[in-house]
């Protein structure tokens, strides 16, 4: 199985490392040709307005959506989760708009730049997940297509929809591979989006 990490901005290397630990082949995806044979694409954290503009400028927005229609999965962390959402409150920034989520950006408030906590994620088992949030968004609402996998104070911080997985935090910054493995297991399923 080959997984691409979108290489426009953000924590690309850390995702490559985590994926390689999971035993899959990886590439850094920068152009539409790179998407051709990917089972999944990871969209790392960064600045979602910048990454959205770069997706448009490099002609990647439509090709990514087309590959999703053909069965490619996407794992979006932080900025990646924002770009996956259909609704971004107060913003018309470019996005993929594939998940039934309404996102609030920088949602924990500017005074809370980053924090770490033990997040219960029932789908991963009893052991909580050490979640690192950096100027993080959350989703305030999930439509019928999206399944909420973790919440923090009633706000959605991990959700899936078919082969799409969005995390408000940064699993690539820990040694715990369970969320990358969850994404890889989703790709093996037959469900469409
Ligand atoms: N605050 C950023 C945004 O709105 C996301 C931060 C991140 O990806 N760590 O795009």
Coordinates of C-alpha atoms and ligand atoms in Angstrom, one line a residue:
X1 CA 0.0 0.0 0.0
X2 CA 1.4 3.4 -1.0
X3 CA 0.5 6.5 1.0
X4 CA 1.4 10.1 0.0
X5 CA 2.0 13.0 2.4
X6 CA 1.1 16.3 0.9
X7 CA 4.3 18.2 0.7
X8 CA 3.3 21.8 0.4
X9 CA 3.7 22.9 4.0
X10 CA 3.8 21.5 7.5
X11 CA 5.0 18.4 9.4
X12 CA 5.7 16.2 6.4
X13 CA 8.7 14.3 7.7
X14 CA 7.0 13.3 10.9
X15 CA 4.1 11.8 9.0
X16 CA 6.5 9.9 6.7
X17 CA 8.3 8.5 9.7
X18 CA 5.0 7.4 11.4
X19 CA 3.8 5.8 8.1
X20 CA 7.1 4.0 7.5
X21 CA 6.9 2.6 11.1
X22 CA 3.5 1.2 10.1
X23 CA 5.2 -0.6 7.2
X24 CA 3.7 1.2 4.2
X25 CA 5.4 2.7 1.2
X26 CA 5.4 6.5 1.2
X27 CA 6.0 9.4 -1.1
X28 CA 5.9 13.2 -0.7
X29 CA 3.0 14.3 -3.0
X30 CA 3.4 17.7 -4.6
X31 CA 1.8 17.4 -8.0
X32 CA -1.3 15.7 -9.4
X33 CA 0.7 12.9 -11.1
X34 CA 1.9 11.9 -7.6
X35 CA -1.7 11.0 -6.6
X36 CA -2.1 8.4 -9.3
X37 CA -1.5 5.2 -7.4
X38 CA -2.0 6.3 -3.8
X39 CA -4.3 4.4 -1.5
X40 CA -4.3 7.3 0.9
X41 CA -3.1 10.9 1.2
X42 CA -2.1 12.6 4.5
X43 CA -2.6 16.3 4.7
X44 CA -0.4 17.6 7.6
X45 CA -0.8 20.6 9.9
X46 CA 0.2 24.1 8.7
X47 CA -1.8 27.1 7.9
X48 CA -5.0 26.1 6.2
X49 CA -5.5 29.3 4.2
X50 CA -2.0 29.0 2.8
X51 CA -2.3 25.3 2.0
X52 CA -5.7 25.8 0.5
X53 CA -4.3 28.5 -1.8
X54 CA -1.4 26.3 -2.8
X55 CA -3.7 23.5 -3.6
X56 CA -5.5 25.8 -6.0
X57 CA -2.3 27.3 -7.4
X58 CA -0.7 23.8 -8.0
X59 CA -3.9 22.5 -9.5
X60 CA -4.3 19.8 -6.9
X61 CA -7.8 20.6 -5.4
X62 CA -9.9 18.9 -8.1
X63 CA -7.4 16.0 -8.8
X64 CA -7.5 15.1 -5.1
X65 CA -11.3 15.2 -5.0
X66 CA -11.4 13.0 -8.1
X67 CA -9.0 10.5 -6.6
X68 CA -11.3 10.4 -3.5
X69 CA -14.2 9.6 -5.7
X70 CA -12.1 6.7 -7.1
X71 CA -11.5 5.4 -3.6
X72 CA -8.4 7.2 -2.2
X73 CA -8.6 8.0 1.5
X74 CA -7.4 11.2 3.2
X75 CA -6.1 11.6 6.7
X76 CA -6.1 15.3 7.6
X77 CA -4.4 16.6 10.8
X78 CA -5.3 20.0 12.0
X79 CA -5.0 22.1 8.8
X80 CA -5.9 18.9 7.0
X81 CA -9.0 18.5 9.1
X82 CA -10.0 22.1 8.3
X83 CA -9.5 21.5 4.5
X84 CA -11.6 18.3 4.6
X85 CA -14.6 20.1 6.2
X86 CA -17.5 21.3 4.2
X87 CA -18.1 24.3 6.5
X88 CA -15.5 26.6 8.0
X89 CA -17.1 29.2 10.2
X90 CA -16.6 32.8 8.9
X91 CA -14.3 31.8 6.1
X92 CA -14.7 31.2 2.3
X93 CA -11.1 29.9 2.0
X94 CA -10.4 27.2 -0.6
X95 CA -11.0 23.6 0.8
X96 CA -11.7 20.1 -0.3
X97 CA -15.1 20.2 1.4
X98 CA -15.6 16.5 1.6
X99 CA -16.6 15.8 5.2
X100 CA -19.9 16.8 6.9
X101 CA -18.2 18.9 9.5
X102 CA -18.5 22.5 10.6
X103 CA -15.1 23.8 11.7
X104 CA -14.1 26.5 14.0
X105 CA -10.5 27.5 13.4
X106 CA -8.1 28.4 16.2
X107 CA -11.0 27.4 18.3
X108 CA -9.3 27.0 21.7
X109 CA -8.6 30.7 21.7
X110 CA -5.4 32.7 20.8
X111 CA -4.2 32.6 24.4
X112 CA -4.0 28.8 24.2
X113 CA -1.4 28.3 21.5
X114 CA -0.9 24.7 22.2
X115 CA -1.5 22.1 24.8
X116 CA -1.2 18.4 25.4
X117 CA -3.7 16.0 27.1
X118 CA -4.7 12.4 27.5
X119 CA -7.7 12.1 25.1
X120 CA -10.1 9.2 25.4
X121 CA -10.6 7.7 22.0
X122 CA -13.0 4.7 22.4
X123 CA -12.3 3.2 19.0
X124 CA -8.6 2.8 19.9
X125 CA -9.4 0.9 23.1
X126 CA -9.1 1.9 26.8
X127 CA -5.8 3.6 26.8
X128 CA -6.2 7.3 26.1
X129 CA -4.3 9.0 23.3
X130 CA -1.7 11.6 24.1
X131 CA -3.0 14.4 21.9
X132 CA -1.0 17.5 21.0
X133 CA -3.1 20.5 20.0
X134 CA -1.3 23.4 18.2
X135 CA -3.5 26.4 17.3
X136 CA -6.1 23.7 16.8
X137 CA -9.5 23.8 15.3
X138 CA -12.4 21.7 16.4
X139 CA -15.7 20.8 14.8
X140 CA -18.8 22.2 16.4
X141 CA -21.1 20.0 14.4
X142 CA -21.1 16.8 12.4
X143 CA -23.6 16.0 9.7
X144 CA -25.1 12.5 9.2
X145 CA -22.2 11.3 7.1
X146 CA -19.6 11.9 9.7
X147 CA -18.9 9.6 12.7
X148 CA -17.5 11.3 15.8
X149 CA -14.5 9.4 17.2
X150 CA -13.4 11.7 20.0
X151 CA -14.6 14.8 21.7
X152 CA -13.0 17.3 24.1
X153 CA -15.4 19.4 26.3
X154 CA -18.2 18.5 23.9
X155 CA -16.2 19.6 20.8
X156 CA -15.4 17.2 18.0
X157 CA -11.6 16.6 17.7
X158 CA -11.5 13.3 15.7
X159 CA -14.0 12.2 13.1
X160 CA -14.3 9.8 10.2
X161 CA -16.4 9.6 7.1
X162 CA -15.9 6.6 4.8
X163 CA -12.2 6.7 4.1
X164 CA -11.7 10.2 5.3
X165 CA -10.2 10.8 8.8
X166 CA -9.8 14.2 10.4
X167 CA -7.9 15.0 13.6
X168 CA -7.7 18.4 15.2
X169 CA -4.5 17.3 16.9
X170 CA -1.1 16.0 15.8
X171 CA -0.7 12.2 16.0
X172 CA 2.6 12.5 14.0
X173 CA 4.2 14.3 16.9
X174 CA 3.9 11.3 19.2
X175 CA 5.3 7.8 19.1
X176 CA 1.8 6.3 19.3
X177 CA 0.9 4.9 15.9
X178 CA -2.6 4.0 16.7
X179 CA -4.3 6.7 14.7
X180 CA -2.1 6.2 11.7
X181 CA -2.9 2.5 11.9
X182 CA -6.6 3.3 12.2
X183 CA -6.4 5.3 8.9
X184 CA -4.6 2.4 7.2
X185 CA -7.2 0.0 8.4
X186 CA -9.9 2.3 7.0
X187 CA -8.2 2.2 3.6
X188 CA -8.5 -1.6 3.6
X189 CA -12.3 -1.4 4.0
X190 CA -14.6 -1.5 1.0
X191 CA -16.7 1.5 2.1
X192 CA -16.9 4.5 -0.3
X193 CA -17.2 8.1 0.9
Ligands
LIG1 N1 -4.5 27.3 13.0 C1 -4.1 26.7 11.7 C2 -5.2 27.0 10.7 O1 -6.2 27.5 10.9 C3 -4.0 25.2 11.9 C4 -2.9 24.9 12.9 C5 -2.2 23.6 12.6 O2 -2.4 22.9 11.6 N2 -1.4 23.1 13.6 O3 -4.9 26.6 9.5

